[in-house]
Structure formats: C-alpha cells, structure tokens
mmCIF file of N, CA and C in Angstrom:
data_model
loop_
_atom_site.group_PDB
_atom_site.id
_atom_site.type_symbol
_atom_site.label_atom_id
_atom_site.label_comp_id
_atom_site.label_asym_id
_atom_site.label_seq_id
_atom_site.Cartn_x
_atom_site.Cartn_y
_atom_site.Cartn_z
ATOM 1 N N MET A 1 -50.912 -29.488 25.447
ATOM 2 C CA MET A 1 -49.669 -30.158 25.072
ATOM 3 C C MET A 1 -49.982 -31.546 24.536
ATOM 4 N N VAL A 2 -49.187 -31.976 23.613
ATOM 5 C CA VAL A 2 -49.331 -33.304 23.040
ATOM 6 C C VAL A 2 -48.822 -34.333 24.047
ATOM 7 N N GLU A 3 -49.493 -35.462 24.144
ATOM 8 C CA GLU A 3 -49.064 -36.543 25.025
ATOM 9 C C GLU A 3 -47.847 -37.239 24.416
ATOM 10 N N VAL A 4 -46.751 -37.309 25.157
ATOM 11 C CA VAL A 4 -45.540 -37.960 24.659
ATOM 12 C C VAL A 4 -45.108 -39.122 25.554
ATOM 13 N N GLY A 5 -45.922 -39.463 26.544
ATOM 14 C CA GLY A 5 -45.550 -40.482 27.517
ATOM 15 C C GLY A 5 -45.299 -41.854 26.935
ATOM 16 N N GLU A 6 -45.932 -42.182 25.823
ATOM 17 C CA GLU A 6 -45.765 -43.498 25.207
ATOM 18 C C GLU A 6 -44.556 -43.559 24.269
ATOM 19 N N LYS A 7 -43.976 -42.414 23.957
ATOM 20 C CA LYS A 7 -42.838 -42.396 23.036
ATOM 21 C C LYS A 7 -41.579 -42.898 23.733
ATOM 22 N N GLN A 8 -40.666 -43.441 22.952
ATOM 23 C CA GLN A 8 -39.392 -43.919 23.470
ATOM 24 C C GLN A 8 -38.453 -42.744 23.752
ATOM 25 N N VAL A 9 -37.673 -42.872 24.803
ATOM 26 C CA VAL A 9 -36.618 -41.898 25.077
ATOM 27 C C VAL A 9 -35.472 -42.198 24.115
ATOM 28 N N THR A 10 -35.089 -41.202 23.338
ATOM 29 C CA THR A 10 -33.992 -41.364 22.386
ATOM 30 C C THR A 10 -33.068 -40.153 22.447
ATOM 31 N N ALA A 11 -31.888 -40.329 21.890
ATOM 32 C CA ALA A 11 -30.941 -39.214 21.793
ATOM 33 C C ALA A 11 -31.446 -38.231 20.749
ATOM 34 N N ARG A 12 -31.404 -36.964 21.078
ATOM 35 C CA ARG A 12 -31.877 -35.897 20.186
ATOM 36 C C ARG A 12 -30.784 -34.853 20.043
ATOM 37 N N GLU A 13 -30.767 -34.219 18.877
ATOM 38 C CA GLU A 13 -29.870 -33.087 18.650
ATOM 39 C C GLU A 13 -30.606 -32.081 17.785
ATOM 40 N N ALA A 14 -30.384 -30.805 18.059
ATOM 41 C CA ALA A 14 -30.957 -29.738 17.237
ATOM 42 C C ALA A 14 -29.949 -28.604 17.130
ATOM 43 N N VAL A 15 -29.881 -28.016 15.937
ATOM 44 C CA VAL A 15 -28.968 -26.901 15.673
ATOM 45 C C VAL A 15 -29.776 -25.778 15.033
ATOM 46 N N ALA A 16 -29.679 -24.588 15.609
ATOM 47 C CA ALA A 16 -30.388 -23.419 15.078
ATOM 48 C C ALA A 16 -29.404 -22.276 14.916
ATOM 49 N N GLU A 17 -29.767 -21.325 14.058
ATOM 50 C CA GLU A 17 -28.910 -20.158 13.885
ATOM 51 C C GLU A 17 -29.736 -18.918 13.608
ATOM 52 N N CYS A 18 -29.119 -17.789 13.844
ATOM 53 C CA CYS A 18 -29.641 -16.496 13.415
ATOM 54 C C CYS A 18 -28.465 -15.543 13.314
ATOM 55 N N THR A 19 -28.745 -14.349 12.830
ATOM 56 C CA THR A 19 -27.694 -13.357 12.606
ATOM 57 C C THR A 19 -28.154 -12.011 13.128
ATOM 58 N N ILE A 20 -27.224 -11.259 13.666
ATOM 59 C CA ILE A 20 -27.501 -9.863 13.996
ATOM 60 C C ILE A 20 -26.582 -9.009 13.126
ATOM 61 N N ARG A 21 -27.184 -7.997 12.517
ATOM 62 C CA ARG A 21 -26.444 -7.085 11.637
ATOM 63 C C ARG A 21 -26.413 -5.702 12.260
ATOM 64 N N MET A 22 -25.261 -5.058 12.143
ATOM 65 C CA MET A 22 -25.077 -3.706 12.684
ATOM 66 C C MET A 22 -23.957 -3.049 11.890
ATOM 67 N N THR A 23 -23.612 -1.840 12.237
ATOM 68 C CA THR A 23 -22.489 -1.205 11.552
ATOM 69 C C THR A 23 -21.198 -1.947 11.903
ATOM 70 N N PRO A 24 -20.224 -1.923 11.007
ATOM 71 C CA PRO A 24 -18.941 -2.554 11.330
ATOM 72 C C PRO A 24 -18.311 -1.997 12.611
ATOM 73 N N ASP A 25 -18.457 -0.697 12.856
ATOM 74 C CA ASP A 25 -17.905 -0.112 14.085
ATOM 75 C C ASP A 25 -18.595 -0.663 15.328
ATOM 76 N N ALA A 26 -19.913 -0.820 15.256
ATOM 77 C CA ALA A 26 -20.657 -1.377 16.392
ATOM 78 C C ALA A 26 -20.237 -2.810 16.650
ATOM 79 N N CYS A 27 -20.082 -3.582 15.589
ATOM 80 C CA CYS A 27 -19.660 -4.976 15.725
ATOM 81 C C CYS A 27 -18.276 -5.053 16.363
ATOM 82 N N ALA A 28 -17.371 -4.218 15.908
ATOM 83 C CA ALA A 28 -16.021 -4.194 16.481
ATOM 84 C C ALA A 28 -16.060 -3.830 17.962
ATOM 85 N N ALA A 29 -16.946 -2.910 18.331
ATOM 86 C CA ALA A 29 -17.075 -2.515 19.741
ATOM 87 C C ALA A 29 -17.567 -3.680 20.591
ATOM 88 N N LEU A 30 -18.526 -4.459 20.079
ATOM 89 C CA LEU A 30 -19.023 -5.608 20.830
ATOM 90 C C LEU A 30 -17.937 -6.658 21.002
ATOM 91 N N VAL A 31 -17.188 -6.911 19.942
ATOM 92 C CA VAL A 31 -16.114 -7.902 20.012
ATOM 93 C C VAL A 31 -15.030 -7.451 20.991
ATOM 94 N N ALA A 32 -14.733 -6.159 21.010
ATOM 95 C CA ALA A 32 -13.698 -5.623 21.908
ATOM 96 C C ALA A 32 -14.142 -5.599 23.361
ATOM 97 N N GLY A 33 -15.455 -5.551 23.596
ATOM 98 C CA GLY A 33 -15.978 -5.453 24.953
ATOM 99 C C GLY A 33 -16.357 -4.023 25.274
ATOM 100 N N THR A 34 -17.271 -3.874 26.195
ATOM 101 C CA THR A 34 -17.775 -2.555 26.566
ATOM 102 C C THR A 34 -17.463 -2.290 28.030
ATOM 103 N N PRO A 35 -17.638 -1.050 28.485
ATOM 104 C CA PRO A 35 -17.421 -0.763 29.913
ATOM 105 C C PRO A 35 -18.313 -1.610 30.830
ATOM 106 N N LYS A 36 -19.472 -2.041 30.319
ATOM 107 C CA LYS A 36 -20.372 -2.877 31.122
ATOM 108 C C LYS A 36 -19.874 -4.311 31.248
ATOM 109 N N GLY A 37 -19.022 -4.750 30.314
ATOM 110 C CA GLY A 37 -18.558 -6.125 30.325
ATOM 111 C C GLY A 37 -18.387 -6.659 28.917
ATOM 112 N N ASP A 38 -18.325 -7.976 28.802
ATOM 113 C CA ASP A 38 -18.101 -8.652 27.526
ATOM 114 C C ASP A 38 -19.434 -9.106 26.939
ATOM 115 N N PRO A 39 -19.974 -8.382 25.950
ATOM 116 C CA PRO A 39 -21.271 -8.751 25.383
ATOM 117 C C PRO A 39 -21.269 -10.120 24.718
ATOM 118 N N MET A 40 -20.146 -10.541 24.180
ATOM 119 C CA MET A 40 -20.082 -11.837 23.503
ATOM 120 C C MET A 40 -20.274 -12.976 24.513
ATOM 121 N N GLU A 41 -19.585 -12.904 25.627
ATOM 122 C CA GLU A 41 -19.749 -13.940 26.658
ATOM 123 C C GLU A 41 -21.139 -13.867 27.283
ATOM 124 N N ALA A 42 -21.622 -12.656 27.512
ATOM 125 C CA ALA A 42 -22.968 -12.501 28.077
ATOM 126 C C ALA A 42 -24.009 -13.124 27.157
ATOM 127 N N ALA A 43 -23.855 -12.962 25.847
ATOM 128 C CA ALA A 43 -24.809 -13.527 24.891
ATOM 129 C C ALA A 43 -24.795 -15.052 24.934
ATOM 130 N N LYS A 44 -23.616 -15.642 25.051
ATOM 131 C CA LYS A 44 -23.532 -17.104 25.147
ATOM 132 C C LYS A 44 -24.266 -17.606 26.387
ATOM 133 N N VAL A 45 -24.016 -16.955 27.510
ATOM 134 C CA VAL A 45 -24.662 -17.362 28.764
ATOM 135 C C VAL A 45 -26.172 -17.150 28.678
ATOM 136 N N ALA A 46 -26.602 -16.022 28.129
ATOM 137 C CA ALA A 46 -28.038 -15.753 27.985
ATOM 138 C C ALA A 46 -28.703 -16.825 27.132
ATOM 139 N N GLY A 47 -28.051 -17.237 26.055
ATOM 140 C CA GLY A 47 -28.601 -18.287 25.206
ATOM 141 C C GLY A 47 -28.739 -19.607 25.944
ATOM 142 N N LEU A 48 -27.723 -19.965 26.718
ATOM 143 C CA LEU A 48 -27.784 -21.210 27.481
ATOM 144 C C LEU A 48 -28.889 -21.169 28.531
ATOM 145 N N LEU A 49 -28.997 -20.055 29.236
ATOM 146 C CA LEU A 49 -30.060 -19.919 30.238
ATOM 147 C C LEU A 49 -31.434 -19.991 29.582
ATOM 148 N N ALA A 50 -31.578 -19.363 28.431
ATOM 149 C CA ALA A 50 -32.863 -19.370 27.722
ATOM 150 C C ALA A 50 -33.242 -20.780 27.291
ATOM 151 N N ALA A 51 -32.272 -21.558 26.829
ATOM 152 C CA ALA A 51 -32.564 -22.934 26.413
ATOM 153 C C ALA A 51 -33.185 -23.721 27.558
ATOM 154 N N LYS A 52 -32.645 -23.528 28.753
ATOM 155 C CA LYS A 52 -33.154 -24.257 29.921
ATOM 156 C C LYS A 52 -34.538 -23.776 30.353
ATOM 157 N N ARG A 53 -34.923 -22.564 29.955
ATOM 158 C CA ARG A 53 -36.209 -21.981 30.360
ATOM 159 C C ARG A 53 -37.253 -22.016 29.240
ATOM 160 N N THR A 54 -36.959 -22.680 28.140
ATOM 161 C CA THR A 54 -37.866 -22.684 26.990
ATOM 162 C C THR A 54 -39.296 -23.079 27.352
ATOM 163 N N PRO A 55 -39.528 -24.142 28.133
ATOM 164 C CA PRO A 55 -40.921 -24.486 28.436
ATOM 165 C C PRO A 55 -41.645 -23.445 29.290
ATOM 166 N N ASP A 56 -40.902 -22.578 29.961
ATOM 167 C CA ASP A 56 -41.530 -21.489 30.716
ATOM 168 C C ASP A 56 -42.000 -20.371 29.789
ATOM 169 N N LEU A 57 -41.421 -20.295 28.601
ATOM 170 C CA LEU A 57 -41.758 -19.244 27.642
ATOM 171 C C LEU A 57 -42.793 -19.685 26.616
ATOM 172 N N LEU A 58 -42.750 -20.950 26.225
ATOM 173 C CA LEU A 58 -43.611 -21.469 25.158
ATOM 174 C C LEU A 58 -44.600 -22.470 25.749
ATOM 175 N N PRO A 59 -45.883 -22.153 25.751
ATOM 176 C CA PRO A 59 -46.856 -22.946 26.497
ATOM 177 C C PRO A 59 -47.033 -24.389 26.031
ATOM 178 N N PHE A 60 -46.735 -24.713 24.782
ATOM 179 C CA PHE A 60 -46.920 -26.085 24.307
ATOM 180 C C PHE A 60 -45.615 -26.869 24.250
ATOM 181 N N CYS A 61 -44.570 -26.334 24.832
ATOM 182 C CA CYS A 61 -43.250 -26.959 24.786
ATOM 183 C C CYS A 61 -43.026 -27.791 26.053
ATOM 184 N N HIS A 62 -42.714 -29.079 25.869
ATOM 185 C CA HIS A 62 -42.441 -29.953 27.009
ATOM 186 C C HIS A 62 -41.080 -29.633 27.624
ATOM 187 N N PRO A 63 -40.958 -29.758 28.946
ATOM 188 C CA PRO A 63 -39.621 -29.690 29.539
ATOM 189 C C PRO A 63 -38.845 -30.942 29.107
ATOM 190 N N ILE A 64 -37.624 -30.779 28.678
ATOM 191 C CA ILE A 64 -36.836 -31.935 28.256
ATOM 192 C C ILE A 64 -35.522 -31.977 29.023
ATOM 193 N N ALA A 65 -34.930 -33.165 29.011
ATOM 194 C CA ALA A 65 -33.659 -33.381 29.710
ATOM 195 C C ALA A 65 -32.507 -33.056 28.764
ATOM 196 N N LEU A 66 -32.088 -31.801 28.779
ATOM 197 C CA LEU A 66 -30.918 -31.427 27.991
ATOM 198 C C LEU A 66 -29.686 -32.087 28.603
ATOM 199 N N THR A 67 -28.879 -32.711 27.765
ATOM 200 C CA THR A 67 -27.644 -33.329 28.243
ATOM 201 C C THR A 67 -26.423 -32.516 27.853
ATOM 202 N N GLY A 68 -26.621 -31.559 26.977
ATOM 203 C CA GLY A 68 -25.530 -30.684 26.560
ATOM 204 C C GLY A 68 -26.079 -29.536 25.749
ATOM 205 N N ALA A 69 -25.395 -28.415 25.798
ATOM 206 C CA ALA A 69 -25.829 -27.238 25.040
ATOM 207 C C ALA A 69 -24.628 -26.341 24.803
ATOM 208 N N SER A 70 -24.621 -25.706 23.642
ATOM 209 C CA SER A 70 -23.573 -24.725 23.366
ATOM 210 C C SER A 70 -24.140 -23.615 22.493
ATOM 211 N N VAL A 71 -23.602 -22.432 22.689
ATOM 212 C CA VAL A 71 -23.940 -21.271 21.862
ATOM 213 C C VAL A 71 -22.620 -20.711 21.358
ATOM 214 N N MET A 72 -22.486 -20.652 20.035
ATOM 215 C CA MET A 72 -21.256 -20.159 19.423
ATOM 216 C C MET A 72 -21.546 -18.881 18.652
ATOM 217 N N LEU A 73 -20.625 -17.952 18.704
ATOM 218 C CA LEU A 73 -20.763 -16.675 18.008
ATOM 219 C C LEU A 73 -19.630 -16.532 17.007
ATOM 220 N N GLU A 74 -19.986 -16.127 15.789
ATOM 221 C CA GLU A 74 -18.990 -15.898 14.739
ATOM 222 C C GLU A 74 -19.108 -14.460 14.261
ATOM 223 N N PRO A 75 -18.311 -13.558 14.826
ATOM 224 C CA PRO A 75 -18.387 -12.161 14.391
ATOM 225 C C PRO A 75 -17.620 -11.931 13.093
ATOM 226 N N ASP A 76 -18.131 -11.033 12.286
ATOM 227 C CA ASP A 76 -17.444 -10.558 11.086
ATOM 228 C C ASP A 76 -17.494 -9.037 11.138
ATOM 229 N N ALA A 77 -16.476 -8.449 11.751
ATOM 230 C CA ALA A 77 -16.462 -6.995 11.953
ATOM 231 C C ALA A 77 -16.443 -6.241 10.628
ATOM 232 N N GLU A 78 -15.929 -6.875 9.582
ATOM 233 C CA GLU A 78 -15.882 -6.228 8.270
ATOM 234 C C GLU A 78 -17.286 -5.965 7.716
ATOM 235 N N THR A 79 -18.184 -6.937 7.892
ATOM 236 C CA THR A 79 -19.558 -6.780 7.394
ATOM 237 C C THR A 79 -20.525 -6.319 8.482
ATOM 238 N N GLY A 80 -20.071 -6.304 9.723
ATOM 239 C CA GLY A 80 -20.934 -5.889 10.823
ATOM 240 C C GLY A 80 -21.961 -6.931 11.213
ATOM 241 N N THR A 81 -21.632 -8.209 11.032
ATOM 242 C CA THR A 81 -22.573 -9.271 11.379
ATOM 243 C C THR A 81 -21.972 -10.196 12.430
ATOM 244 N N ILE A 82 -22.855 -10.771 13.220
ATOM 245 C CA ILE A 82 -22.472 -11.833 14.148
ATOM 246 C C ILE A 82 -23.449 -12.974 13.921
ATOM 247 N N ARG A 83 -22.918 -14.125 13.538
ATOM 248 C CA ARG A 83 -23.735 -15.328 13.356
ATOM 249 C C ARG A 83 -23.779 -16.061 14.687
ATOM 250 N N ILE A 84 -24.975 -16.464 15.081
ATOM 251 C CA ILE A 84 -25.177 -17.174 16.340
ATOM 252 C C ILE A 84 -25.637 -18.580 16.004
ATOM 253 N N GLU A 85 -24.960 -19.576 16.560
ATOM 254 C CA GLU A 85 -25.371 -20.965 16.367
ATOM 255 C C GLU A 85 -25.561 -21.610 17.732
ATOM 256 N N ALA A 86 -26.703 -22.250 17.910
ATOM 257 C CA ALA A 86 -27.010 -22.945 19.162
ATOM 258 C C ALA A 86 -27.186 -24.430 18.869
ATOM 259 N N VAL A 87 -26.517 -25.262 19.654
ATOM 260 C CA VAL A 87 -26.584 -26.713 19.499
ATOM 261 C C VAL A 87 -27.077 -27.306 20.813
ATOM 262 N N MET A 88 -28.122 -28.120 20.726
ATOM 263 C CA MET A 88 -28.698 -28.754 21.906
ATOM 264 C C MET A 88 -28.636 -30.271 21.763
ATOM 265 N N HIS A 89 -28.324 -30.944 22.857
ATOM 266 C CA HIS A 89 -28.351 -32.405 22.929
ATOM 267 C C HIS A 89 -29.297 -32.783 24.063
ATOM 268 N N ALA A 90 -30.082 -33.834 23.843
ATOM 269 C CA ALA A 90 -31.032 -34.266 24.868
ATOM 270 C C ALA A 90 -31.257 -35.766 24.770
ATOM 271 N N LEU A 91 -31.670 -36.345 25.873
ATOM 272 C CA LEU A 91 -32.195 -37.704 25.913
ATOM 273 C C LEU A 91 -33.627 -37.570 26.387
ATOM 274 N N ASP A 92 -34.574 -37.695 25.454
ATOM 275 C CA ASP A 92 -35.964 -37.463 25.842
ATOM 276 C C ASP A 92 -36.925 -38.030 24.810
ATOM 277 N N ARG A 93 -38.213 -37.785 25.056
ATOM 278 C CA ARG A 93 -39.279 -38.275 24.188
ATOM 279 C C ARG A 93 -39.670 -37.286 23.096
ATOM 280 N N THR A 94 -39.139 -36.085 23.171
ATOM 281 C CA THR A 94 -39.437 -35.062 22.175
ATOM 282 C C THR A 94 -38.165 -34.270 21.884
ATOM 283 N N GLY A 95 -38.156 -33.596 20.761
ATOM 284 C CA GLY A 95 -36.938 -32.964 20.265
ATOM 285 C C GLY A 95 -36.528 -31.692 20.975
ATOM 286 N N ALA A 96 -35.356 -31.202 20.597
ATOM 287 C CA ALA A 96 -34.754 -30.020 21.220
ATOM 288 C C ALA A 96 -34.732 -28.823 20.273
ATOM 289 N N GLU A 97 -35.571 -28.865 19.232
ATOM 290 C CA GLU A 97 -35.570 -27.768 18.260
ATOM 291 C C GLU A 97 -35.929 -26.435 18.896
ATOM 292 N N MET A 98 -36.959 -26.424 19.725
ATOM 293 C CA MET A 98 -37.398 -25.153 20.315
ATOM 294 C C MET A 98 -36.349 -24.591 21.269
ATOM 295 N N GLU A 99 -35.640 -25.461 21.964
ATOM 296 C CA GLU A 99 -34.566 -25.000 22.844
ATOM 297 C C GLU A 99 -33.441 -24.364 22.031
ATOM 298 N N ALA A 100 -33.096 -24.985 20.905
ATOM 299 C CA ALA A 100 -32.039 -24.428 20.056
ATOM 300 C C ALA A 100 -32.457 -23.081 19.473
ATOM 301 N N LEU A 101 -33.685 -22.993 18.981
ATOM 302 C CA LEU A 101 -34.179 -21.731 18.419
ATOM 303 C C LEU A 101 -34.250 -20.640 19.484
ATOM 304 N N THR A 102 -34.713 -20.997 20.670
ATOM 305 C CA THR A 102 -34.813 -20.025 21.758
ATOM 306 C C THR A 102 -33.430 -19.536 22.176
ATOM 307 N N ALA A 103 -32.483 -20.450 22.275
ATOM 308 C CA ALA A 103 -31.119 -20.065 22.658
ATOM 309 C C ALA A 103 -30.520 -19.091 21.653
ATOM 310 N N ALA A 104 -30.676 -19.371 20.368
ATOM 311 C CA ALA A 104 -30.125 -18.482 19.340
ATOM 312 C C ALA A 104 -30.797 -17.114 19.389
ATOM 313 N N ALA A 105 -32.120 -17.108 19.537
ATOM 314 C CA ALA A 105 -32.861 -15.840 19.557
ATOM 315 C C ALA A 105 -32.481 -14.982 20.759
ATOM 316 N N VAL A 106 -32.398 -15.583 21.927
ATOM 317 C CA VAL A 106 -32.086 -14.807 23.133
ATOM 318 C C VAL A 106 -30.629 -14.345 23.121
ATOM 319 N N ALA A 107 -29.729 -15.152 22.600
ATOM 320 C CA ALA A 107 -28.342 -14.689 22.458
ATOM 321 C C ALA A 107 -28.294 -13.462 21.551
ATOM 322 N N ALA A 108 -29.066 -13.487 20.465
ATOM 323 C CA ALA A 108 -29.128 -12.330 19.560
ATOM 324 C C ALA A 108 -29.724 -11.115 20.262
ATOM 325 N N LEU A 109 -30.754 -11.322 21.065
ATOM 326 C CA LEU A 109 -31.350 -10.206 21.812
ATOM 327 C C LEU A 109 -30.351 -9.601 22.790
ATOM 328 N N CYS A 110 -29.554 -10.440 23.416
ATOM 329 C CA CYS A 110 -28.527 -9.945 24.339
ATOM 330 C C CYS A 110 -27.506 -9.089 23.587
ATOM 331 N N LEU A 111 -27.122 -9.535 22.406
ATOM 332 C CA LEU A 111 -26.197 -8.741 21.589
ATOM 333 C C LEU A 111 -26.835 -7.430 21.148
ATOM 334 N N TYR A 112 -28.125 -7.482 20.795
ATOM 335 C CA TYR A 112 -28.813 -6.247 20.407
ATOM 336 C C TYR A 112 -28.812 -5.255 21.568
ATOM 337 N N ASP A 113 -29.054 -5.753 22.767
ATOM 338 C CA ASP A 113 -29.070 -4.894 23.950
ATOM 339 C C ASP A 113 -27.747 -4.144 24.094
ATOM 340 N N ALA A 114 -26.646 -4.814 23.799
ATOM 341 C CA ALA A 114 -25.335 -4.155 23.860
ATOM 342 C C ALA A 114 -25.092 -3.281 22.632
ATOM 343 N N ALA A 115 -25.558 -3.723 21.466
ATOM 344 C CA ALA A 115 -25.297 -2.999 20.212
ATOM 345 C C ALA A 115 -26.059 -1.689 20.115
ATOM 346 N N LYS A 116 -27.202 -1.603 20.770
ATOM 347 C CA LYS A 116 -28.046 -0.408 20.616
ATOM 348 C C LYS A 116 -27.352 0.871 21.083
ATOM 349 N N ALA A 117 -26.363 0.745 21.933
ATOM 350 C CA ALA A 117 -25.594 1.922 22.355
ATOM 351 C C ALA A 117 -24.736 2.465 21.210
ATOM 352 N N PHE A 118 -24.439 1.607 20.232
ATOM 353 C CA PHE A 118 -23.585 1.985 19.109
ATOM 354 C C PHE A 118 -24.357 2.117 17.797
ATOM 355 N N ASP A 119 -25.465 1.373 17.676
ATOM 356 C CA ASP A 119 -26.219 1.351 16.421
ATOM 357 C C ASP A 119 -27.674 0.994 16.709
ATOM 358 N N ARG A 120 -28.530 2.001 16.767
ATOM 359 C CA ARG A 120 -29.957 1.771 17.028
ATOM 360 C C ARG A 120 -30.644 1.020 15.891
ATOM 361 N N ALA A 121 -30.024 0.977 14.721
ATOM 362 C CA ALA A 121 -30.620 0.289 13.572
ATOM 363 C C ALA A 121 -30.171 -1.172 13.464
ATOM 364 N N ALA A 122 -29.482 -1.689 14.476
ATOM 365 C CA ALA A 122 -29.074 -3.097 14.453
ATOM 366 C C ALA A 122 -30.308 -3.964 14.225
ATOM 367 N N GLU A 123 -30.106 -5.085 13.541
ATOM 368 C CA GLU A 123 -31.245 -5.909 13.119
ATOM 369 C C GLU A 123 -30.944 -7.387 13.317
ATOM 370 N N ILE A 124 -31.900 -8.095 13.897
ATOM 371 C CA ILE A 124 -31.803 -9.540 14.083
ATOM 372 C C ILE A 124 -32.617 -10.195 12.975
ATOM 373 N N GLY A 125 -32.082 -11.246 12.366
ATOM 374 C CA GLY A 125 -32.833 -11.923 11.312
ATOM 375 C C GLY A 125 -32.341 -13.338 11.082
ATOM 376 N N GLY A 126 -33.059 -14.019 10.212
ATOM 377 C CA GLY A 126 -32.639 -15.336 9.759
ATOM 378 C C GLY A 126 -32.699 -16.438 10.795
ATOM 379 N N LEU A 127 -33.589 -16.340 11.769
ATOM 380 C CA LEU A 127 -33.698 -17.399 12.776
ATOM 381 C C LEU A 127 -34.318 -18.630 12.130
ATOM 382 N N HIS A 128 -33.587 -19.743 12.165
ATOM 383 C CA HIS A 128 -34.120 -20.980 11.590
ATOM 384 C C HIS A 128 -33.384 -22.201 12.138
ATOM 385 N N LEU A 129 -34.027 -23.341 11.954
ATOM 386 C CA LEU A 129 -33.442 -24.621 12.327
ATOM 387 C C LEU A 129 -32.501 -25.054 11.209
ATOM 388 N N LEU A 130 -31.270 -25.363 11.556
ATOM 389 C CA LEU A 130 -30.302 -25.864 10.573
ATOM 390 C C LEU A 130 -30.392 -27.374 10.425
ATOM 391 N N ALA A 131 -30.533 -28.073 11.557
ATOM 392 C CA ALA A 131 -30.533 -29.531 11.522
ATOM 393 C C ALA A 131 -31.148 -30.080 12.793
ATOM 394 N N LYS A 132 -31.642 -31.300 12.678
ATOM 395 C CA LYS A 132 -32.098 -32.044 13.846
ATOM 396 C C LYS A 132 -31.825 -33.510 13.604
ATOM 397 N N ALA A 133 -31.695 -34.258 14.685
ATOM 398 C CA ALA A 133 -31.494 -35.694 14.590
ATOM 399 C C ALA A 133 -32.202 -36.354 15.760
ATOM 400 N N GLY A 134 -32.635 -37.586 15.527
ATOM 401 C CA GLY A 134 -33.284 -38.364 16.570
ATOM 402 C C GLY A 134 -34.787 -38.314 16.482
ATOM 403 N N GLY A 135 -35.407 -39.259 17.152
ATOM 404 C CA GLY A 135 -36.860 -39.300 17.184
ATOM 405 C C GLY A 135 -37.463 -40.007 15.984
ATOM 406 N N LYS A 136 -38.789 -40.128 16.017
ATOM 407 C CA LYS A 136 -39.525 -40.864 14.989
ATOM 408 C C LYS A 136 -39.389 -40.235 13.606
ATOM 409 N N SER A 137 -39.364 -38.913 13.553
ATOM 410 C CA SER A 137 -39.316 -38.247 12.243
ATOM 411 C C SER A 137 -37.922 -38.264 11.626
ATOM 412 N N GLY A 138 -36.916 -38.691 12.373
ATOM 413 C CA GLY A 138 -35.579 -38.836 11.819
ATOM 414 C C GLY A 138 -34.824 -37.539 11.667
ATOM 415 N N ALA A 139 -33.860 -37.569 10.774
ATOM 416 C CA ALA A 139 -32.947 -36.438 10.613
ATOM 417 C C ALA A 139 -33.501 -35.401 9.642
ATOM 418 N N PHE A 140 -33.095 -34.165 9.867
ATOM 419 C CA PHE A 140 -33.423 -33.048 8.978
ATOM 420 C C PHE A 140 -32.190 -32.176 8.870
ATOM 421 N N ARG A 141 -31.874 -31.744 7.664
ATOM 422 C CA ARG A 141 -30.802 -30.773 7.449
ATOM 423 C C ARG A 141 -31.307 -29.765 6.439
ATOM 424 N N ARG A 142 -31.229 -28.500 6.803
ATOM 425 C CA ARG A 142 -31.681 -27.423 5.917
ATOM 426 C C ARG A 142 -30.854 -27.433 4.634
ATOM 427 N N ALA A 143 -31.513 -27.249 3.507
ATOM 428 C CA ALA A 143 -30.860 -27.375 2.202
ATOM 429 C C ALA A 143 -29.882 -26.252 1.901
ATOM 430 N N ASP A 144 -30.174 -25.027 2.312
ATOM 431 C CA ASP A 144 -29.275 -23.931 1.937
ATOM 432 C C ASP A 144 -28.188 -23.829 2.945
#
C-alpha cells in the first residue's frame, strides 16, 4: 500500500455507475418485486455494504472514513436496463473512487442474482468513474 500518512485530510467525493441489461419482462419483474423480496432495495443495501468492505476486497485499498454513501437505481423497463449510480463522501487522506466503483458493481451483481431467474443472458457492463472531487489531483468529470 502507498503511504498516505503525510497527506492532508480533505473532503472527498466519488461517483461511479454501471448498467445491467436484461429482457424488458425481466426488468419489469425486478421492479415489481419477487416472491423472495424486493431486488431493488436489496441491491441498494448490497452496494452500501460493499462500499464499507472495499478494503477487505482490494488489497491495495486503504480503509477510509466514509461520511455518506448512496446507491441509486434507475430502471427502464422499456429497454430492459437498470442504471446504477453510487455516490461516496469521505473525509480522509485518499479518495473514495474504489468504494464508489465497488458499490455500483456489487449492486449490479445483486440485481443479476435476482434477474437470472427471469433472464440467464442478463449482462452487467459499463462500470466506470463518473466524477471525483477533492485531494491533490483535484476534480475529474468523465467527458461522455
């Protein structure tokens, strides 16, 4: 791990997204809920839990003091897609990008777990950082 002890504690923000694609019927089933429960709410919770466990999953990732986190889902039953956006806030010496990416990815995996009963060909894609703020390197916003 990189030494970050000499760095200043600053406010950090990171936003990541990904998408899961499935048949429109499968997407509608997830939005409506399944006999097992509400996959949309489960995905949000899974993403939040994953953000807090990121350093346990990624060996070079420092534990950071998250001060806020959210996972939002935007379903489009017409196209069979659900967009996942994870936003992390922290006060620390290093950024929250990996926490945001991990939260989005795990939320998508949770949705896939529910979707596979309706569509085995469901696909997760487009995981990327949308924006970050804070720290020495400053702000970043994805161009597209």
